[in-house]
Every structure is written in structure tokens, then in C-alpha cells.
PDB file of C-alpha atoms in Angstrom:
ATOM      1  CA  MET D1080      52.284 196.996 151.769  1.00 50.00           C
ATOM      2  CA  THR D1081      54.849 198.759 153.848  1.00 50.00           C
ATOM      3  CA  THR D1082      52.422 198.807 156.790  1.00 50.00           C
ATOM      4  CA  TYR D1083      51.961 195.036 156.427  1.00 48.00           C
ATOM      5  CA  LEU D1084      55.562 194.468 156.613  1.00 44.00           C
ATOM      6  CA  LEU D1085      56.053 196.637 159.808  1.00 44.00           C
ATOM      7  CA  LEU D1086      53.179 194.773 161.375  1.00 46.00           C
ATOM      8  CA  CYS D1087      54.879 191.378 160.568  1.00 48.00           C
ATOM      9  CA  LEU D1088      58.217 192.473 161.962  1.00 43.00           C
ATOM     10  CA  LEU D1089      56.507 193.787 165.204  1.00 42.00           C
ATOM     11  CA  LEU D1090      54.690 190.486 165.645  1.00 43.00           C
ATOM     12  CA  LEU D1091      57.892 188.469 164.963  1.00 44.00           C
ATOM     13  CA  GLY D1092      59.696 190.719 167.532  1.00 43.00           C
ATOM     14  CA  GLY D1093      57.084 190.194 170.061  1.00 41.00           C
ATOM     15  CA  HIS D1094      57.081 186.367 169.492  1.00 41.00           C
ATOM     16  CA  ARG D1095      60.711 186.489 169.926  1.00 42.00           C
ATOM     17  CA  SER D1096      60.729 188.311 173.180  1.00 56.00           C
ATOM     18  CA  LEU D1097      58.131 185.763 174.632  1.00 71.00           C
ATOM     19  CA  ALA D1098      60.115 182.730 173.266  1.00 87.00           C
ATOM     20  CA  CYS D1099      61.819 180.601 175.977  1.00 93.00           C
ATOM     21  CA  PRO D1100      65.466 180.866 175.292  1.00 93.00           C
ATOM     22  CA  HIS D1101      67.463 177.849 174.720  1.00 91.00           C
ATOM     23  CA  PRO D1102      68.586 175.701 176.604  1.00 93.00           C
ATOM     24  CA  CYS D1103      66.311 177.014 179.526  1.00 95.00           C
ATOM     25  CA  SER D1104      62.871 175.904 180.293  1.00 96.00           C
ATOM     26  CA  CYS D1105      59.994 178.080 181.081  1.00 95.00           C
ATOM     27  CA  GLN D1106      56.847 177.695 183.084  1.00 94.00           C
ATOM     28  CA  GLY D1107      54.622 180.764 182.927  1.00 93.00           C
ATOM     29  CA  ARG D1108      56.818 183.701 183.745  1.00 94.00           C
ATOM     30  CA  ARG D1109      59.471 181.657 185.461  1.00 95.00           C
ATOM     31  CA  VAL D1110      62.618 180.951 183.389  1.00 97.00           C
ATOM     32  CA  ASN D1111      64.775 178.159 184.752  1.00 97.00           C
ATOM     33  CA  CYS D1112      68.438 178.228 183.235  1.00 96.00           C
ATOM     34  CA  SER D1113      69.953 176.411 186.315  1.00 96.00           C
ATOM     35  CA  GLY D1114      72.365 173.466 186.038  1.00 96.00           C
ATOM     36  CA  ARG D1115      72.907 173.903 182.319  1.00 95.00           C
ATOM     37  CA  SER D1116      76.710 174.488 182.424  1.00 96.00           C
ATOM     38  CA  LEU D1117      76.123 177.972 180.941  1.00 96.00           C
ATOM     39  CA  THR D1118      79.204 180.128 180.561  1.00 95.00           C
ATOM     40  CA  SER D1119      79.352 183.930 180.142  1.00 92.00           C
ATOM     41  CA  GLY D1120      79.655 183.340 176.324  1.00 92.00           C
ATOM     42  CA  SER D1121      76.885 180.704 176.061  1.00 94.00           C
ATOM     43  CA  MET D1122      74.232 182.657 177.843  1.00 93.00           C
ATOM     44  CA  PRO D1123      71.009 183.294 176.048  1.00 94.00           C
ATOM     45  CA  PRO D1124      71.055 186.865 174.322  1.00 92.00           C
ATOM     46  CA  SER D1125      67.824 187.747 176.063  1.00 92.00           C
ATOM     47  CA  PHE D1126      64.854 186.579 178.263  1.00 95.00           C
ATOM     48  CA  PRO D1127      61.221 187.020 177.768  1.00 93.00           C
ATOM     49  CA  THR D1128      60.380 190.659 178.749  1.00 90.00           C
ATOM     50  CA  GLY D1129      57.626 189.614 181.287  1.00 93.00           C
ATOM     51  CA  THR D1130      59.851 187.282 183.237  1.00 95.00           C
ATOM     52  CA  THR D1131      59.289 187.383 187.010  1.00 93.00           C
ATOM     53  CA  GLU D1132      61.653 184.686 188.157  1.00 94.00           C
ATOM     54  CA  LEU D1133      65.024 183.952 186.601  1.00 94.00           C
ATOM     55  CA  ARG D1134      67.189 181.046 187.889  1.00 95.00           C
ATOM     56  CA  LEU D1135      70.712 181.146 186.814  1.00 95.00           C
ATOM     57  CA  HIS D1136      72.267 179.185 189.814  1.00 94.00           C
ATOM     58  CA  ASP D1137      74.660 176.164 189.525  1.00 96.00           C
ATOM     59  CA  ASN D1138      76.279 177.174 186.151  1.00 97.00           C
ATOM     60  CA  LEU D1139      79.707 178.210 185.071  1.00 97.00           C
ATOM     61  CA  LEU D1140      79.053 181.970 184.863  1.00 96.00           C
ATOM     62  CA  SER D1141      81.987 184.452 185.768  1.00 95.00           C
ATOM     63  CA  THR D1142      80.336 187.403 184.506  1.00 94.00           C
ATOM     64  CA  LEU D1143      77.067 188.620 182.903  1.00 94.00           C
ATOM     65  CA  PRO D1144      76.830 190.194 179.470  1.00 93.00           C
ATOM     66  CA  ASN D1145      76.298 194.033 179.675  1.00 93.00           C
ATOM     67  CA  GLY D1146      72.627 194.943 179.320  1.00 93.00           C
ATOM     68  CA  LEU D1147      71.285 191.375 179.751  1.00 93.00           C
ATOM     69  CA  LEU D1148      68.946 192.140 182.547  1.00 93.00           C
ATOM     70  CA  ASP D1149      67.999 195.722 181.914  1.00 93.00           C
ATOM     71  CA  ASP D1150      64.729 195.112 180.119  1.00 91.00           C
ATOM     72  CA  LEU D1151      63.423 192.631 182.753  1.00 92.00           C
ATOM     73  CA  THR D1152      61.242 195.247 184.556  1.00 90.00           C
ATOM     74  CA  SER D1153      58.900 192.589 185.956  1.00 91.00           C
ATOM     75  CA  LEU D1154      61.732 190.541 187.612  1.00 90.00           C
ATOM     76  CA  ARG D1155      61.084 189.857 191.240  1.00 89.00           C
ATOM     77  CA  SER D1156      63.660 186.969 191.945  1.00 88.00           C
ATOM     78  CA  VAL D1157      67.029 185.996 190.614  1.00 91.00           C
ATOM     79  CA  SER D1158      69.186 182.938 191.803  1.00 92.00           C
ATOM     80  CA  LEU D1159      72.749 183.583 191.112  1.00 93.00           C
ATOM     81  CA  HIS D1160      74.447 181.098 193.540  1.00 92.00           C
ATOM     82  CA  GLY D1161      76.717 178.264 192.515  1.00 95.00           C
ATOM     83  CA  ASN D1162      78.754 180.156 189.898  1.00 96.00           C
ATOM     84  CA  PRO D1163      82.317 181.197 189.800  1.00 96.00           C
ATOM     85  CA  TRP D1164      81.979 184.931 189.584  1.00 96.00           C
ATOM     86  CA  ILE D1165      85.291 186.495 188.758  1.00 93.00           C
ATOM     87  CA  CYS D1166      85.415 189.950 190.474  1.00 91.00           C
ATOM     88  CA  ASP D1167      87.576 191.932 188.139  1.00 89.00           C
ATOM     89  CA  CYS D1168      86.457 194.583 185.604  1.00 87.00           C
ATOM     90  CA  GLY D1169      83.925 192.122 184.070  1.00 90.00           C
ATOM     91  CA  ILE D1170      81.821 192.085 187.128  1.00 92.00           C
ATOM     92  CA  LEU D1171      81.100 195.799 187.033  1.00 91.00           C
ATOM     93  CA  TYR D1172      77.669 195.348 185.156  1.00 93.00           C
ATOM     94  CA  LEU D1173      76.354 192.715 187.573  1.00 93.00           C
ATOM     95  CA  ARG D1174      77.428 194.934 190.577  1.00 92.00           C
ATOM     96  CA  ALA D1175      75.782 198.054 189.084  1.00 92.00           C
ATOM     97  CA  TRP D1176      72.658 196.117 188.237  1.00 92.00           C
ATOM     98  CA  LEU D1177      72.380 194.585 191.765  1.00 90.00           C
ATOM     99  CA  ARG D1178      72.896 198.030 193.298  1.00 89.00           C
ATOM    100  CA  ARG D1179      69.930 199.525 191.181  1.00 87.00           C
ATOM    101  CA  GLN D1180      67.463 196.786 192.526  1.00 82.00           C
ATOM    102  CA  THR D1181      65.109 197.385 195.376  1.00 72.00           C
ATOM    103  CA  THR D1182      64.743 195.082 198.320  1.00 65.00           C
ATOM    104  CA  ASP D1183      61.880 193.532 196.599  1.00 63.00           C
ATOM    105  CA  VAL D1184      64.073 191.737 194.212  1.00 64.00           C
ATOM    106  CA  ALA D1185      65.639 188.670 195.824  1.00 64.00           C
ATOM    107  CA  SER D1186      69.072 188.577 193.904  1.00 65.00           C
ATOM    108  CA  TYR D1187      71.798 189.509 196.369  1.00 62.00           C
ATOM    109  CA  LEU D1188      72.289 186.057 198.052  1.00 68.00           C
ATOM    110  CA  GLY D1189      74.717 183.842 196.297  1.00 79.00           C
ATOM    111  CA  ALA D1190      76.383 186.118 194.074  1.00 91.00           C
ATOM    112  CA  ASN D1191      79.806 185.752 195.778  1.00 93.00           C
ATOM    113  CA  CYS D1192      83.364 186.205 194.333  1.00 94.00           C
ATOM    114  CA  SER D1193      85.102 183.158 193.476  1.00 94.00           C
ATOM    115  CA  SER D1194      88.322 185.162 192.454  1.00 90.00           C
ATOM    116  CA  PRO D1195      90.712 186.978 192.844  1.00 89.00           C
ATOM    117  CA  PRO D1196      91.933 185.406 196.171  1.00 90.00           C
ATOM    118  CA  SER D1197      91.723 188.689 198.051  1.00 89.00           C
ATOM    119  CA  LEU D1198      87.869 188.912 197.224  1.00 91.00           C
ATOM    120  CA  ARG D1199      86.966 185.278 197.363  1.00 93.00           C
ATOM    121  CA  GLY D1200      83.811 184.777 199.291  1.00 93.00           C
ATOM    122  CA  ARG D1201      82.872 188.472 199.123  1.00 93.00           C
ATOM    123  CA  SER D1202      79.199 189.483 198.021  1.00 91.00           C
ATOM    124  CA  VAL D1203      79.428 191.204 194.573  1.00 92.00           C
ATOM    125  CA  VAL D1204      76.783 193.901 195.511  1.00 89.00           C
ATOM    126  CA  TYR D1205      78.975 194.987 198.508  1.00 90.00           C
ATOM    127  CA  LEU D1206      82.147 195.288 196.802  1.00 91.00           C
ATOM    128  CA  THR D1207      83.585 198.962 196.813  1.00 89.00           C
ATOM    129  CA  GLU D1208      84.644 200.826 193.744  1.00 84.00           C
ATOM    130  CA  GLU D1209      88.291 200.706 195.004  1.00 86.00           C
ATOM    131  CA  GLU D1210      88.141 196.942 195.437  1.00 86.00           C
ATOM    132  CA  VAL D1211      86.789 196.413 192.022  1.00 83.00           C
ATOM    133  CA  LEU D1212      89.570 198.798 190.479  1.00 79.00           C
ATOM    134  CA  GLU D1213      92.211 196.904 192.411  1.00 80.00           C
ATOM    135  CA  SER D1214      90.774 193.577 191.040  1.00 70.00           C
ATOM    136  CA  CYS D1215      91.124 194.994 187.476  1.00 75.00           C
ATOM    137  CA  HIS D1216      94.762 195.663 188.414  1.00 60.00           C
ATOM    138  CA  TYR D1217      95.118 191.934 189.331  1.00 53.00           C
ATOM    139  CA  TRP D1218      93.424 191.031 186.099  1.00 49.00           C
ATOM    140  CA  TYR D1219      95.941 193.256 184.045  1.00 50.00           C
ATOM    141  CA  CYS D1220      98.795 191.797 186.037  1.00 48.00           C
ATOM    142  CA  ASN D1221      97.753 188.302 185.060  1.00 52.00           C
ATOM    143  CA  LEU D1222      97.399 189.402 181.546  1.00 52.00           C
ATOM    144  CA  ALA D1223     100.878 190.915 181.670  1.00 49.00           C
ATOM    145  CA  LEU D1224     102.407 187.812 183.050  1.00 47.00           C
ATOM    146  CA  ALA D1225     100.684 185.576 180.442  1.00 59.00           C
ATOM    147  CA  SER D1226     101.995 187.843 177.647  1.00 62.00           C
ATOM    148  CA  LEU D1227     105.550 187.913 179.105  1.00 52.00           C
ATOM    149  CA  GLY D1228     105.422 184.204 179.381  1.00 63.00           C
ATOM    150  CA  SER D1229     104.316 183.900 175.799  1.00 73.00           C
ATOM    151  CA  LEU D1230     107.101 186.204 174.904  1.00 69.00           C
ATOM    152  CA  LEU D1231     109.687 184.087 176.587  1.00 67.00           C
ATOM    153  CA  VAL D1232     108.354 180.927 174.897  1.00 80.00           C
ATOM    154  CA  PHE D1233     108.707 182.689 171.526  1.00 78.00           C
ATOM    155  CA  VAL D1234     112.253 183.835 172.117  1.00 77.00           C
ATOM    156  CA  ALA D1235     113.162 180.331 173.306  1.00 81.00           C
ATOM    157  CA  VAL D1236     111.901 178.747 170.156  1.00 83.00           C
ATOM    158  CA  GLN D1237     113.490 181.478 167.987  1.00 85.00           C
ATOM    159  CA  ALA D1238     116.904 180.770 169.963  1.00 83.00           C
ATOM    160  CA  ALA D1239     116.558 177.015 169.317  1.00 85.00           C
ATOM    161  CA  LEU D1240     115.850 177.583 165.657  1.00 86.00           C
ATOM    162  CA  LEU D1241     118.891 179.821 165.560  1.00 85.00           C
ATOM    163  CA  VAL D1242     121.235 177.321 167.202  1.00 85.00           C
ATOM    164  CA  ALA D1243     119.794 174.589 164.958  1.00 85.00           C
ATOM    165  CA  LEU D1244     120.563 176.624 161.982  1.00 85.00           C
ATOM    166  CA  ILE D1245     124.198 177.459 163.102  1.00 88.00           C
ATOM    167  CA  VAL D1246     124.639 173.641 163.719  1.00 84.00           C
ATOM    168  CA  PHE D1247     123.418 172.724 160.196  1.00 83.00           C
ATOM    169  CA  LEU D1248     125.573 175.377 158.646  1.00 85.00           C
ATOM    170  CA  LYS D1249     128.674 174.242 160.234  1.00 82.00           C
ATOM    171  CA  ARG D1250     127.889 170.621 159.426  1.00 84.00           C
ATOM    172  CA  PHE D1251     127.123 171.612 155.877  1.00 83.00           C
ATOM    173  CA  GLU D1252     130.553 173.603 155.760  1.00 82.00           C
ATOM    174  CA  ARG D1253     132.384 170.619 157.007  1.00 83.00           C
ATOM    175  CA  LEU D1254     130.632 168.371 154.600  1.00 82.00           C
ATOM    176  CA  THR D1255     131.529 170.674 151.827  1.00 83.00           C
ATOM    177  CA  LYS D1256     135.268 170.866 152.789  1.00 79.00           C
ATOM    178  CA  GLU D1257     135.438 167.111 152.900  1.00 81.00           C
ATOM    179  CA  ALA D1258     133.831 166.722 149.467  1.00 79.00           C
ATOM    180  CA  LYS D1259     136.183 169.272 148.049  1.00 78.00           C
ATOM    181  CA  ARG D1260     139.290 167.522 149.590  1.00 79.00           C
ATOM    182  CA  THR D1261     138.012 164.152 148.296  1.00 78.00           C
ATOM    183  CA  THR D1262     137.604 165.679 144.926  1.00 77.00           C
ATOM    184  CA  GLU D1263     141.094 167.099 144.803  1.00 72.00           C
ATOM    185  CA  GLU D1264     142.534 163.870 146.035  1.00 69.00           C
ATOM    186  CA  SER D1265     140.755 161.980 143.278  1.00 72.00           C
ATOM    187  CA  PHE D1266     142.168 164.431 140.646  1.00 68.00           C
ATOM    188  CA  THR D1267     145.556 164.097 142.169  1.00 70.00           C
ATOM    189  CA  ALA D1268     145.368 160.326 142.111  1.00 64.00           C
ATOM    190  CA  GLY D1269     144.091 160.505 138.559  1.00 62.00           C
ATOM    191  CA  ASP D1270     146.981 162.551 137.587  1.00 62.00           C
ATOM    192  CA  GLY D1271     149.454 160.198 139.249  1.00 61.00           C
ATOM    193  CA  LEU D1272     147.784 157.186 137.279  1.00 61.00           C
ATOM    194  CA  ARG D1273     148.117 158.954 133.852  1.00 61.00           C
ATOM    195  CA  GLU D1274     151.800 159.826 134.464  1.00 64.00           C
ATOM    196  CA  ASN D1275     152.426 156.102 135.453  1.00 61.00           C
ATOM    197  CA  ASP D1276     150.653 155.045 132.166  1.00 61.00           C
ATOM    198  CA  TYR D1277     152.747 157.438 130.229  1.00 59.00           C
ATOM    199  CA  GLU D1278     155.938 156.271 131.791  1.00 63.00           C
ATOM    200  CA  LEU D1279     154.869 152.632 131.029  1.00 60.00           C
ATOM    201  CA  LEU D1280     154.117 153.401 127.477  1.00 59.00           C
ATOM    202  CA  LYS D1281     157.365 155.327 127.075  1.00 59.00           C
ATOM    203  CA  ASP D1282     159.418 152.471 128.425  1.00 62.00           C
ATOM    204  CA  SER D1283     157.524 149.899 126.168  1.00 63.00           C
ATOM    205  CA  SER D1284     158.199 151.956 123.177  1.00 61.00           C
ATOM    206  CA  ILE D1285     161.973 152.104 123.802  1.00 60.00           C
TER     207      ILE D1285
END
């Protein structure tokens, strides 16, 4: 029974590795994922292990998930052009994978940086380690600026709420004083009326 289950799992794994990933189309060992508006987060988790040609061009890819192409030992061609590659820390996997490939794999053309501005148009495979590290600093600076902006917005909102609370408390205090004064005046007027009634009663009894 255990052997049967293991065989089933192996067969399912094999079928899964041969299946054409959604939303790509496959023809033989060619996998076409071009023009699908794929992002780094919506990429298929894997490709058939026997893939020889992989088309990823004309998408919205900025990076590739780590390890995505490592099992494609039969790969001979990869098209990467037409994607907005962001050459910061996230590009390290693609750069390392491209550098490991032999000249038989046509994959260098088209993998060009879209940002940061200092590296725009540069080929990913020819980036130096120093340039990548500097781009990582660029990314950290952007993150720091975004965090600072969020903090300033938070402080501004808190300040606005504090001002609104102070205005409300002052208005409430003023209304309380007016209500108290009105109540005291009402009591004073009531006492005056009672005294007048007493005087009238006293005069009428005489």
C-alpha cells in the first residue's frame, strides 16, 4: 500500500512538472508566456523540466523569483526583452543566473535595466557588484523616504485631531459656562418673583 502511494505521488509530480503553466501556452518543449501582463508576483511557480525555449518578453516583470530557472537544464533560449527590470537587490538572482549560462543559451539580449535612473538601459548581465550594491542603497533610500513621508502624514493627522479636540473642549467649556450662567439667572429671577409675590400677598392681607 505504501509503495502504491509513493508511485502515485511520483506520477502526479511528473505530470505536474510536464503540465503547461497557466496562463502560458506550450508547443512541444517551447513555453510561451509573452504578452500576458505577468508581474513578478503572478509568474508561474515552475515550468516543465524539459523546456528548451522560454518566452517571457513583453510583460511587466521587474524581477524573477529566486530559483525559478534553476531546474531548466535543457533551456536553450530565453526572451526577456520588453520588461521593466528594476536593477536593485531584487535583480541579483537574474544577474547570477545569466552569468552562469554558456554562450549557447540566448538570454542576454533584452534584459536591460529600467530603473534606477543611473542604470537605465544597462544590460543586467554586465552589471558589476558595486553597481548592484549602489542600486540597493538607492532602493533603501526610496524606502526610507516613503517611510518618512508616511510618518509625516501620521504626525499631521494626529496634530489635526489634537487641534480639533482642543477646539471642541474650549467650545464645550464655553457652552457649560453659558448654561451655568443661564441657570443662575433663572434661579435669581425666580427668587425675585417669589419675593414680589410675597410682598403683594403681604400688602393684600393688610
